[in-house]
Amino acid sequence: MITRRLTILAISLALACLSGSSLAAQTYVAAPVTVSKEKVKNNGKVFYSHIVLEKQTLYGISKAYNVSVQEIYDANPTLDLENQGLKKNQIILIPAKDDSKAVEVPKPVETARAVTGQNNASSSKSQDDFFYHTAKWFEDLDAIAQKYGTTADVLMAFNGMKNKTISKKDKIKIPRHPENVSLPKATIPAEKQVEPEVKSDVAIHTPETETVDNTNKVELPEKVFNANISASLLLPFNAQGTVADNDMDFYSGVLLAIKDLGEEGISTDLNVYDVANSIPVTRERFAESDIVIGPVAPADINKALAICPASTYLVSPLDQKGEAIAKANSNVIQGPTPTESQYQDIINWIKQDHKSGDKVILISEKGAKSTAATSSLTLHMQQSGLQYSTISYGILEGRNIVNSLANLMSNSATNRVVIASESEAFVNDVVRNLNLLVHRKYNVVLYSPSKIRSFDTIDVEDFHNVNLHVSMSYFVDYSSPKVQSFLLAYRALFNTEPTPFSFQGYDDAYFFISSIAKYGKNWPSMISSGRTSGLQADFKFTNYSEGGLVNNAIRRIVYGSDYSITLLR
């Protein structure tokens, strides 16, 4: 596991460490043995949760924690440390003498120490009577009370608080039975108290108390908050084996985004984890994160969800198969646009462009086994309401199919063509035949998902001839000043060219972190109310009633007859 806490004040150092092409080239210097601050309870016993760093030994760890090597063996029977030894990034349990700050695991609720700096009148209460909530930077006591169906007065009384002031990471006790909490007789409900006038040069924010119907209305802030965001990045770096270059490129893009955000006044604490073999993140660490980006594979996302509390959002950053998980889990956000959205956009695009007299033609390969993609595209066409013709032929018939295609086309209007096939050979043949019809003066426009651009055997000139219209999840417009600025910064910092993964890492980190800083606790609802453009991808989210958010933003590009490639949106 790689675990590194980066603040924006030290980001230049972290970026310098990444200038190499592999994980090993980054300066991952082995740290001395430091006693962990995290404790857990297991079967009634208290342990430190220690992460093994490179070159650490059992002897050195035992001395740091003032325990014997045998005690470490006994605390980790499943790891067989006596025979297997330590492994880098391994998590081991160390017996602890003091259990005053231990966190019981596993628990179905967030647990931690009591509120710091408060007079805790309820310290004698049984743990069964309450659970803890970790305050995030954008939360106030009223918001926390509303979340758990109680009032700020009840929480103040239960926690022995004299006022509603709380800070980030304070641990608030939430009573399991708030109706049984006794309020002081002289207590005036907090929402009815009259605050004395405060004269200061600093603006004081007080919540509005008048009743206003704000149903389905979210107020936009006037400016970006001056905030410190806690973010976690979970990627399968595979630091103990062959390092995944794509993940390192994504990571580099994230770091550059954090650097740029810092220059805009948004400070970020970044925790980075290698999840190639496991999910080495505690529930408490998840809870302290304002946003979690990763893991990549759906199986790993599900593992992370088993640990991650429902109050922390997890972004699926690269795998389009994560859509199903996002639809089923309220705290999952599908970052990459699903391929299905490309098919729907093709239909919408044809409808927008369609004029009287135009012909729409769906071409498929005869005898070919349907794939999920071709079946989905065909289904979208059937449900579109468009009037269209169909033609199916085998690739060996290609030389004789031109006249059959011409019989379906208009001589005077536009012929809008869709190919329901993922076979490069067949798509190449169709494009070749469409080019022949263009030379016969037929006006042809070919609509396609992004996969067609990966077919190396198709001459790019043919794309221009058939006026190719592509619905894409990702596309970089290198004429954009923002893209050009990114290129210069990336080359200077890493001495290499950015890949699509670099662009995506930048887009994801910049978009989600800046959204949290800008909108505060309302950020999930705000990002689903509009469209935002990144360097390579756009963000426009659909909020599913029983699930999370799925990005459905598409970029449309057109191959013009003048050999231009134009980004329409």
Coordinates of C-alpha atoms in Angstrom, one line a residue:
M1 CA 0.0 0.0 0.0
I2 CA 1.2 3.5 -0.8
T3 CA -0.1 5.9 1.8
R4 CA 1.0 9.4 1.5
R5 CA -0.5 12.6 2.9
L6 CA 0.1 15.5 0.6
T7 CA -0.8 19.1 1.4
I8 CA -0.9 21.7 -1.2
L9 CA 2.0 23.5 0.5
A10 CA 4.3 20.6 -0.3
I11 CA 2.8 19.6 -3.7
S12 CA 5.8 20.8 -5.7
L13 CA 8.0 18.3 -3.8
A14 CA 5.5 15.5 -4.5
L15 CA 5.3 16.5 -8.2
A16 CA 9.1 16.4 -8.5
C17 CA 9.1 12.9 -7.1
L18 CA 6.8 11.8 -9.9
S19 CA 9.0 12.8 -12.8
G20 CA 10.1 9.3 -13.5
S21 CA 8.2 6.7 -15.6
S22 CA 7.6 4.2 -12.9
L23 CA 6.5 4.0 -9.3
A24 CA 10.0 3.1 -8.1
A25 CA 11.3 6.2 -9.7
Q26 CA 9.2 8.3 -7.3
T27 CA 11.1 9.0 -4.1
Y28 CA 9.2 6.6 -1.8
V29 CA 11.7 6.9 1.0
A30 CA 11.2 4.4 3.8
A31 CA 10.2 6.1 7.0
P32 CA 11.4 5.1 10.5
V33 CA 9.1 3.1 12.7
T34 CA 6.5 5.5 14.0
V35 CA 3.8 4.5 16.4
S36 CA 0.5 4.5 14.7
K37 CA -2.3 6.9 15.8
E38 CA -5.0 4.4 14.9
K39 CA -6.2 1.8 17.3
V40 CA -8.8 -0.9 16.9
K41 CA -10.6 -3.4 19.2
N42 CA -10.8 -7.0 18.1
N43 CA -12.4 -9.6 20.3
G44 CA -12.2 -7.2 23.3
K45 CA -8.5 -6.6 22.9
V46 CA -6.9 -3.4 21.8
F47 CA -4.4 -3.1 19.0
Y48 CA -2.5 -0.5 17.0
S49 CA -3.1 -0.8 13.3
H50 CA 0.4 -0.5 11.8
I51 CA 1.3 -0.2 8.1
V52 CA 4.6 -1.9 7.3
L53 CA 7.0 0.3 5.3
E54 CA 10.0 -0.7 3.2
K55 CA 13.0 -2.0 5.2
Q56 CA 11.1 -2.1 8.5
T57 CA 11.7 -5.3 10.6
L58 CA 9.8 -7.1 13.3
Y59 CA 12.5 -6.3 15.8
G60 CA 12.4 -2.6 15.0
I61 CA 8.6 -2.5 15.1
S62 CA 8.5 -4.3 18.4
K63 CA 11.0 -1.9 20.0
A64 CA 9.0 1.1 18.8
Y65 CA 5.8 -0.2 20.3
N66 CA 7.5 -1.7 23.4
V67 CA 6.2 -5.2 22.8
S68 CA 7.9 -8.5 22.1
V69 CA 8.2 -10.0 18.6
Q70 CA 6.3 -13.0 19.9
E71 CA 3.4 -10.7 20.9
I72 CA 3.3 -9.5 17.3
Y73 CA 3.2 -13.1 16.1
D74 CA 0.4 -13.9 18.4
A75 CA -1.6 -10.8 17.4
N76 CA -1.5 -11.8 13.7
P77 CA -2.1 -15.5 13.5
T78 CA -3.5 -15.5 10.0
L79 CA -0.5 -13.7 8.5
D80 CA 2.0 -16.4 9.7
L81 CA 4.7 -13.7 10.3
E82 CA 7.0 -16.2 11.9
N83 CA 7.4 -18.1 8.6
Q84 CA 6.4 -15.6 6.0
G85 CA 8.0 -12.5 7.5
L86 CA 6.9 -8.9 6.8
K87 CA 5.7 -7.6 3.5
K88 CA 5.8 -4.0 2.4
N89 CA 2.5 -2.2 2.8
Q90 CA 1.1 -5.0 4.9
I91 CA -1.2 -4.0 7.8
I92 CA -0.4 -5.7 11.1
L93 CA -1.9 -5.5 14.6
I94 CA 0.3 -4.5 17.5
P95 CA -0.9 -5.1 21.1
A96 CA -1.6 -1.8 22.8
K97 CA -1.4 -1.1 26.5
D98 CA -3.7 1.9 26.6
D99 CA -7.2 1.4 25.1
S100 CA -8.6 4.8 25.9
K101 CA -8.8 5.8 22.2
A102 CA -9.5 2.5 20.6
V103 CA -12.1 2.1 17.9
E104 CA -14.2 -1.0 18.0
V105 CA -14.2 -2.8 14.6
P106 CA -16.2 -3.8 12.8
K107 CA -19.1 -1.5 13.6
P108 CA -22.0 -0.5 11.4
V109 CA -21.6 3.1 12.5
E110 CA -18.8 5.7 12.6
T111 CA -17.0 5.5 16.0
A112 CA -14.1 7.6 17.4
R113 CA -13.1 9.7 20.3
A114 CA -15.4 12.2 22.0
V115 CA -15.7 15.8 20.9
T116 CA -12.4 17.6 21.7
G117 CA -12.4 20.8 23.5
Q118 CA -16.0 20.3 24.8
N119 CA -17.3 19.7 28.3
N120 CA -18.7 16.2 27.8
A121 CA -21.5 15.7 30.3
S122 CA -22.4 12.3 28.8
S123 CA -19.1 10.6 29.1
S124 CA -20.6 8.1 31.5
K125 CA -23.2 6.9 29.0
S126 CA -22.9 3.4 27.6
Q127 CA -21.6 3.0 24.1
D128 CA -24.9 1.2 23.4
D129 CA -26.8 4.5 23.9
F130 CA -25.1 6.4 21.1
F131 CA -22.7 6.4 18.2
Y132 CA -20.3 9.0 16.9
H133 CA -20.5 11.3 13.9
T134 CA -17.3 12.9 12.5
A135 CA -18.0 16.5 11.6
K136 CA -16.9 17.5 8.1
W137 CA -15.7 21.0 7.4
F138 CA -18.9 22.2 5.8
E139 CA -21.3 20.8 8.5
D140 CA -22.8 22.7 11.4
L141 CA -24.6 21.2 14.3
D142 CA -28.1 21.9 12.8
A143 CA -27.2 20.0 9.7
I144 CA -25.9 17.0 11.7
A145 CA -29.0 17.0 13.9
Q146 CA -31.3 17.1 10.8
K147 CA -29.4 14.2 9.3
Y148 CA -30.2 12.0 12.3
G149 CA -33.7 13.2 12.9
T150 CA -33.1 15.2 16.0
T151 CA -32.4 18.8 17.0
A152 CA -29.3 20.8 17.8
D153 CA -30.6 21.3 21.4
V154 CA -30.7 17.6 21.9
L155 CA -27.1 17.1 20.6
M156 CA -25.9 20.0 22.7
A157 CA -27.4 18.5 25.9
F158 CA -26.3 15.0 25.1
N159 CA -22.7 16.1 24.4
G160 CA -22.6 18.7 27.3
M161 CA -22.0 21.5 24.8
K162 CA -22.5 25.2 25.8
N163 CA -23.0 26.4 22.2
K164 CA -23.4 25.1 18.7
T165 CA -19.8 25.7 17.6
I166 CA -18.0 22.7 16.2
S167 CA -14.9 22.1 14.1
K168 CA -13.9 19.8 11.4
K169 CA -13.2 16.2 12.6
D170 CA -15.0 16.8 15.9
K171 CA -16.7 13.6 17.1
I172 CA -20.3 14.3 18.0
K173 CA -22.2 11.7 20.1
I174 CA -25.6 10.9 18.4
P175 CA -28.1 9.4 20.8
R176 CA -29.9 6.3 19.6
H177 CA -33.0 7.4 21.5
P178 CA -33.1 11.3 21.2
E179 CA -36.6 11.3 22.6
N180 CA -35.2 10.3 26.0
V181 CA -32.6 13.1 26.2
S182 CA -33.6 15.6 28.9
L183 CA -33.1 19.3 28.1
P184 CA -32.3 21.8 30.9
K185 CA -35.5 23.5 32.1
A186 CA -34.1 26.9 31.4
T187 CA -33.1 26.0 27.9
I188 CA -34.6 28.0 25.1
P189 CA -34.7 26.1 21.8
A190 CA -31.6 27.1 19.9
E191 CA -33.6 28.1 16.8
K192 CA -35.5 30.7 19.0
Q193 CA -32.5 32.2 20.8
V194 CA -31.7 35.8 20.0
E195 CA -28.0 36.2 19.3
P196 CA -26.4 39.4 20.5
E197 CA -25.3 41.8 17.9
V198 CA -21.7 41.2 17.0
K199 CA -19.6 44.1 15.7
S200 CA -16.6 43.0 13.8
D201 CA -14.7 43.4 10.6
V202 CA -15.3 39.7 9.9
A203 CA -18.6 38.7 8.4
I204 CA -20.5 36.3 10.6
H205 CA -22.8 33.7 8.9
T206 CA -26.1 33.0 10.6
P207 CA -28.7 30.7 9.3
E208 CA -32.0 32.2 8.1
T209 CA -34.9 31.5 10.4
E210 CA -37.8 32.7 8.4
T211 CA -40.0 30.2 6.6
V212 CA -39.4 30.1 2.9
D213 CA -40.6 27.5 0.4
N214 CA -37.3 26.4 -1.1
T215 CA -38.5 23.0 -2.5
N216 CA -36.0 21.7 -5.0
K217 CA -34.1 24.9 -4.8
V218 CA -30.4 25.1 -4.0
E219 CA -28.7 28.4 -3.6
L220 CA -25.5 29.0 -5.5
P221 CA -22.6 30.4 -3.5
E222 CA -21.2 33.7 -4.6
K223 CA -17.6 32.6 -4.4
V224 CA -15.4 29.6 -3.8
F225 CA -15.0 28.8 -0.1
N226 CA -11.5 29.0 1.4
A227 CA -11.5 25.4 2.3
N228 CA -9.2 22.5 3.0
I229 CA -10.5 19.4 1.2
S230 CA -9.6 15.8 2.3
A231 CA -9.4 13.5 -0.7
S232 CA -8.4 9.8 -1.0
L233 CA -7.1 8.2 -4.2
L234 CA -7.3 4.4 -4.6
L235 CA -5.5 2.9 -7.6
P236 CA -4.0 -0.5 -8.4
F237 CA -0.4 0.7 -8.7
N238 CA 0.9 -2.8 -8.0
A239 CA 4.0 -1.4 -6.3
Q240 CA 5.3 -4.8 -5.4
G241 CA 5.3 -6.0 -9.0
T242 CA 5.2 -4.4 -12.4
V243 CA 3.9 -0.8 -11.9
A244 CA 0.8 0.0 -14.0
D245 CA 1.8 3.0 -16.2
N246 CA -1.9 4.0 -16.8
D247 CA -2.5 4.4 -13.1
M248 CA 0.7 6.4 -12.6
D249 CA -0.4 8.7 -15.5
F250 CA -3.8 9.1 -13.8
Y251 CA -2.0 9.9 -10.5
S252 CA 0.2 12.5 -12.2
G253 CA -2.9 14.2 -13.6
V254 CA -4.4 14.3 -10.1
L255 CA -1.3 15.9 -8.6
L256 CA -1.2 18.6 -11.3
A257 CA -4.9 19.3 -10.6
I258 CA -4.2 19.7 -6.9
K259 CA -1.4 22.0 -7.7
D260 CA -3.7 24.2 -9.9
L261 CA -6.4 24.1 -7.3
G262 CA -3.9 25.3 -4.7
E263 CA -3.1 28.3 -6.8
E264 CA -6.8 29.1 -6.8
G265 CA -6.9 29.0 -3.0
I266 CA -8.2 25.5 -2.5
S267 CA -5.9 23.4 -0.3
T268 CA -6.1 19.6 -0.5
D269 CA -4.9 16.8 1.7
L270 CA -4.4 13.7 -0.6
N271 CA -4.2 10.2 0.8
V272 CA -3.0 7.7 -1.8
Y273 CA -3.4 3.9 -1.5
D274 CA -2.2 1.0 -3.6
V275 CA -5.2 -1.3 -3.9
A276 CA -3.7 -3.9 -6.2
N277 CA -4.1 -6.7 -3.7
S278 CA -6.5 -5.4 -1.1
I279 CA -8.4 -2.3 0.2
P280 CA -6.0 -1.2 3.0
V281 CA -8.3 1.7 4.2
T282 CA -10.1 1.9 7.5
R283 CA -13.7 2.9 7.8
E284 CA -12.6 5.9 9.9
R285 CA -10.2 7.1 7.1
F286 CA -13.0 6.8 4.6
A287 CA -15.3 8.8 6.8
E288 CA -12.7 11.6 7.1
S289 CA -12.5 11.9 3.3
D290 CA -14.6 14.5 1.6
I291 CA -14.2 12.5 -1.6
V292 CA -12.8 9.1 -2.6
I293 CA -11.6 8.7 -6.2
G294 CA -11.2 5.0 -7.1
P295 CA -10.9 2.0 -7.1
V296 CA -11.0 1.2 -10.8
A297 CA -12.3 -2.4 -11.1
P298 CA -16.0 -3.0 -10.2
A299 CA -15.0 -5.9 -7.9
D300 CA -12.6 -3.5 -6.0
I301 CA -15.3 -0.8 -5.9
N302 CA -17.7 -3.3 -4.1
K303 CA -14.9 -4.2 -1.6
A304 CA -14.4 -0.5 -0.8
L305 CA -18.1 0.1 -0.4
A306 CA -18.2 -2.6 2.3
I307 CA -15.9 -0.4 4.3
C308 CA -16.9 3.1 3.2
P309 CA -19.7 4.8 5.2
A310 CA -22.8 5.9 3.2
S311 CA -22.0 9.6 4.0
T312 CA -18.7 9.5 1.9
Y313 CA -19.0 9.6 -1.9
L314 CA -16.8 7.2 -3.9
V315 CA -16.1 8.1 -7.6
S316 CA -15.6 5.3 -10.1
P317 CA -12.9 7.0 -12.3
L318 CA -12.1 4.8 -15.3
D319 CA -14.2 1.7 -15.8
Q320 CA -17.5 2.2 -17.7
K321 CA -18.8 -1.0 -16.1
G322 CA -19.1 0.9 -12.8
E323 CA -22.4 2.3 -14.0
A324 CA -24.4 -0.6 -12.5
I325 CA -22.8 -0.1 -9.1
A326 CA -23.6 3.6 -9.2
K327 CA -27.2 2.9 -10.0
A328 CA -27.5 0.6 -6.9
N329 CA -25.5 2.7 -4.3
S330 CA -26.5 6.2 -3.3
N331 CA -22.9 7.2 -2.5
V332 CA -21.2 6.0 -5.8
I333 CA -20.6 8.4 -8.7
Q334 CA -19.9 7.0 -12.1
G335 CA -17.2 9.3 -13.6
P336 CA -16.7 8.0 -17.1
T337 CA -19.7 8.2 -19.4
P338 CA -21.2 4.7 -20.2
T339 CA -21.0 3.6 -23.8
E340 CA -24.8 3.3 -23.6
S341 CA -25.0 7.1 -23.5
Q342 CA -23.1 7.3 -26.8
Y343 CA -25.8 5.2 -28.5
Q344 CA -28.6 7.4 -27.1
D345 CA -26.7 10.5 -28.1
I346 CA -26.4 9.2 -31.7
I347 CA -30.2 8.9 -31.8
N348 CA -30.7 12.4 -30.4
W349 CA -28.1 13.8 -32.8
I350 CA -29.9 12.3 -35.8
K351 CA -33.2 13.7 -34.6
Q352 CA -31.7 17.2 -34.2
D353 CA -30.2 17.1 -37.7
H354 CA -33.0 15.4 -39.5
K355 CA -34.8 17.4 -42.1
S356 CA -37.8 16.6 -44.4
G357 CA -36.8 14.1 -47.1
D358 CA -33.8 12.8 -45.2
K359 CA -33.2 9.0 -45.1
V360 CA -32.0 7.1 -42.1
I361 CA -30.3 3.7 -42.7
L362 CA -29.2 1.1 -40.2
I363 CA -26.5 -1.3 -41.6
S364 CA -25.7 -4.6 -39.9
E365 CA -23.5 -7.7 -40.7
K366 CA -25.4 -10.7 -42.0
G367 CA -24.7 -13.9 -40.0
A368 CA -22.6 -12.1 -37.3
K369 CA -23.3 -12.9 -33.7
S370 CA -24.9 -10.0 -31.9
T371 CA -22.8 -8.4 -29.2
A372 CA -24.2 -6.4 -26.2
A373 CA -23.2 -3.2 -28.0
T374 CA -24.8 -4.0 -31.4
S375 CA -28.0 -5.2 -29.7
S376 CA -28.1 -2.1 -27.6
L377 CA -27.6 0.2 -30.5
T378 CA -30.3 -1.7 -32.5
L379 CA -32.7 -1.4 -29.6
H380 CA -32.1 2.3 -29.3
M381 CA -33.0 2.7 -33.0
Q382 CA -36.1 0.6 -32.6
Q383 CA -37.3 2.7 -29.6
S384 CA -36.3 6.1 -31.2
G385 CA -39.5 6.8 -33.2
L386 CA -37.3 7.4 -36.3
Q387 CA -38.4 6.1 -39.6
Y388 CA -35.5 4.2 -41.0
S389 CA -34.5 1.4 -43.4
T390 CA -32.4 -1.6 -42.6
I391 CA -29.9 -3.5 -44.7
S392 CA -27.8 -6.5 -43.7
Y393 CA -25.1 -8.1 -45.8
G394 CA -22.0 -10.3 -45.4
I395 CA -18.6 -8.9 -45.9
L396 CA -18.0 -11.1 -49.0
E397 CA -21.0 -9.4 -50.6
G398 CA -19.4 -6.0 -50.2
R399 CA -18.4 -5.4 -53.8
N400 CA -22.0 -6.0 -54.9
I401 CA -23.8 -4.1 -52.2
V402 CA -23.3 -0.5 -53.4
N403 CA -26.3 -0.6 -55.7
S404 CA -28.5 -2.0 -52.9
L405 CA -27.4 0.8 -50.6
A406 CA -28.1 3.4 -53.3
N407 CA -31.7 2.1 -53.7
L408 CA -32.3 3.0 -50.1
M409 CA -30.9 6.5 -50.4
S410 CA -32.1 9.9 -51.5
N411 CA -30.5 11.7 -54.4
S412 CA -31.4 15.1 -53.1
A413 CA -31.6 14.9 -49.3
T414 CA -29.1 13.8 -46.7
N415 CA -28.6 10.1 -46.0
R416 CA -27.9 9.5 -42.3
V417 CA -26.2 6.1 -41.7
V418 CA -25.6 4.1 -38.6
I419 CA -23.5 0.9 -38.5
A420 CA -24.6 -1.8 -35.9
S421 CA -21.3 -3.7 -35.8
E422 CA -18.1 -3.8 -33.8
S423 CA -16.2 -5.8 -36.4
E424 CA -13.4 -3.6 -37.8
A425 CA -13.3 -5.5 -41.1
F426 CA -17.1 -5.0 -41.6
V427 CA -17.1 -1.4 -40.6
N428 CA -14.1 -0.8 -42.9
D429 CA -16.1 -2.4 -45.8
V430 CA -19.2 -0.2 -45.1
V431 CA -17.1 3.0 -44.9
R432 CA -15.5 2.0 -48.3
N433 CA -18.9 1.5 -49.9
L434 CA -20.2 4.8 -48.5
N435 CA -17.2 6.5 -50.0
L436 CA -18.1 5.1 -53.4
L437 CA -21.6 6.5 -53.0
V438 CA -20.2 9.9 -52.0
H439 CA -18.3 9.9 -55.3
R440 CA -21.6 9.2 -57.0
K441 CA -22.8 12.5 -55.4
Y442 CA -24.9 11.0 -52.7
N443 CA -24.9 13.2 -49.6
V444 CA -23.9 10.8 -46.8
V445 CA -23.4 11.4 -43.0
L446 CA -22.2 8.5 -40.9
Y447 CA -23.0 8.5 -37.2
S448 CA -20.9 6.3 -34.9
P449 CA -19.8 5.7 -31.3
S450 CA -16.2 6.3 -30.4
K451 CA -15.0 2.8 -31.1
I452 CA -14.7 3.6 -34.9
R453 CA -11.8 5.9 -34.2
S454 CA -9.7 2.9 -32.9
F455 CA -9.9 1.0 -36.2
D456 CA -6.4 1.4 -37.7
T457 CA -7.3 -0.1 -41.1
I458 CA -9.8 2.7 -42.0
D459 CA -8.2 5.6 -43.8
V460 CA -8.8 8.9 -41.9
E461 CA -9.5 10.5 -45.3
D462 CA -12.6 8.2 -45.6
F463 CA -13.9 9.6 -42.3
H464 CA -13.8 13.1 -43.8
N465 CA -15.4 11.9 -47.0
V466 CA -18.4 10.4 -45.2
N467 CA -18.8 13.4 -42.9
L468 CA -18.3 11.2 -39.8
H469 CA -20.2 12.3 -36.7
V470 CA -18.9 10.7 -33.5
S471 CA -20.4 10.6 -30.1
M472 CA -17.6 10.3 -27.6
S473 CA -17.0 10.1 -23.9
Y474 CA -13.5 11.5 -24.2
F475 CA -12.0 14.0 -26.7
V476 CA -9.1 16.5 -26.3
D477 CA -9.4 19.7 -28.2
Y478 CA -5.7 20.7 -28.5
S479 CA -6.6 24.1 -29.7
S480 CA -8.1 24.9 -26.3
P481 CA -5.9 27.4 -24.3
K482 CA -6.6 25.3 -21.1
V483 CA -5.4 22.2 -22.8
Q484 CA -2.3 24.0 -24.1
S485 CA -1.6 25.3 -20.6
F486 CA -2.0 21.8 -19.2
L487 CA 0.4 20.3 -21.8
L488 CA 3.1 22.8 -21.0
A489 CA 2.8 22.3 -17.2
Y490 CA 2.7 18.5 -17.5
R491 CA 5.8 18.3 -19.8
A492 CA 7.7 20.6 -17.5
L493 CA 6.9 18.6 -14.4
F494 CA 7.1 15.1 -15.7
N495 CA 9.3 15.4 -18.7
T496 CA 6.9 13.3 -20.8
E497 CA 3.7 13.7 -22.8
P498 CA 0.3 13.2 -21.0
T499 CA -1.8 10.2 -21.9
P500 CA -5.6 10.0 -21.9
F501 CA -5.3 8.7 -18.3
S502 CA -3.3 11.9 -17.3
F503 CA -6.1 14.0 -18.7
Q504 CA -8.8 12.0 -16.9
G505 CA -6.9 12.1 -13.6
Y506 CA -6.7 15.9 -13.9
D507 CA -10.4 16.3 -14.9
D508 CA -11.7 14.0 -12.1
A509 CA -9.6 15.6 -9.3
Y510 CA -10.2 19.2 -10.4
F511 CA -13.9 18.8 -11.0
F512 CA -14.8 17.0 -7.8
I513 CA -12.5 18.8 -5.4
S514 CA -13.5 22.2 -6.7
S515 CA -17.2 21.3 -6.6
I516 CA -16.9 20.4 -2.9
A517 CA -15.0 23.6 -2.2
K518 CA -17.6 25.7 -4.2
Y519 CA -20.9 24.1 -3.1
G520 CA -20.1 22.7 0.4
K521 CA -22.5 20.1 1.7
N522 CA -24.8 20.7 -1.3
W523 CA -22.2 19.6 -3.9
P524 CA -23.8 16.2 -4.9
S525 CA -27.1 17.9 -5.8
M526 CA -25.3 20.9 -7.5
I527 CA -23.2 18.8 -9.9
S528 CA -26.4 17.1 -11.1
S529 CA -28.0 20.4 -12.0
G530 CA -25.7 21.5 -14.9
R531 CA -22.9 20.6 -17.3
T532 CA -19.2 21.3 -16.8
S533 CA -16.4 20.9 -19.3
G534 CA -13.0 19.5 -18.4
L535 CA -9.9 19.1 -20.5
Q536 CA -10.9 15.7 -22.0
A537 CA -14.3 15.0 -20.6
D538 CA -17.5 16.8 -19.7
F539 CA -19.6 16.2 -16.6
K540 CA -23.4 16.1 -16.6
F541 CA -24.9 13.8 -14.0
T542 CA -28.1 11.9 -13.8
N543 CA -29.3 11.2 -10.2
Y544 CA -31.0 7.8 -9.8
S545 CA -33.7 7.6 -7.2
E546 CA -32.4 4.5 -5.5
G547 CA -28.7 5.0 -6.4
G548 CA -26.0 7.5 -6.9
L549 CA -24.9 9.7 -9.9
V550 CA -24.0 8.6 -13.4
N551 CA -22.2 10.9 -15.8
N552 CA -24.0 11.1 -19.2
A553 CA -22.1 13.9 -20.8
I554 CA -21.0 13.3 -24.4
R555 CA -18.6 15.2 -26.7
R556 CA -19.6 15.4 -30.3
I557 CA -17.0 15.7 -33.0
V558 CA -17.4 16.1 -36.8
Y559 CA -15.0 15.2 -39.5
G560 CA -15.5 17.9 -42.2
S561 CA -15.0 17.6 -45.9
D562 CA -12.3 20.3 -45.6
Y563 CA -10.3 17.8 -43.4
S564 CA -11.2 19.7 -40.2
I565 CA -12.1 17.9 -36.9
T566 CA -14.5 20.1 -35.0
L567 CA -15.6 19.7 -31.4
L568 CA -19.3 20.7 -31.3
R569 CA -19.6 20.4 -27.5

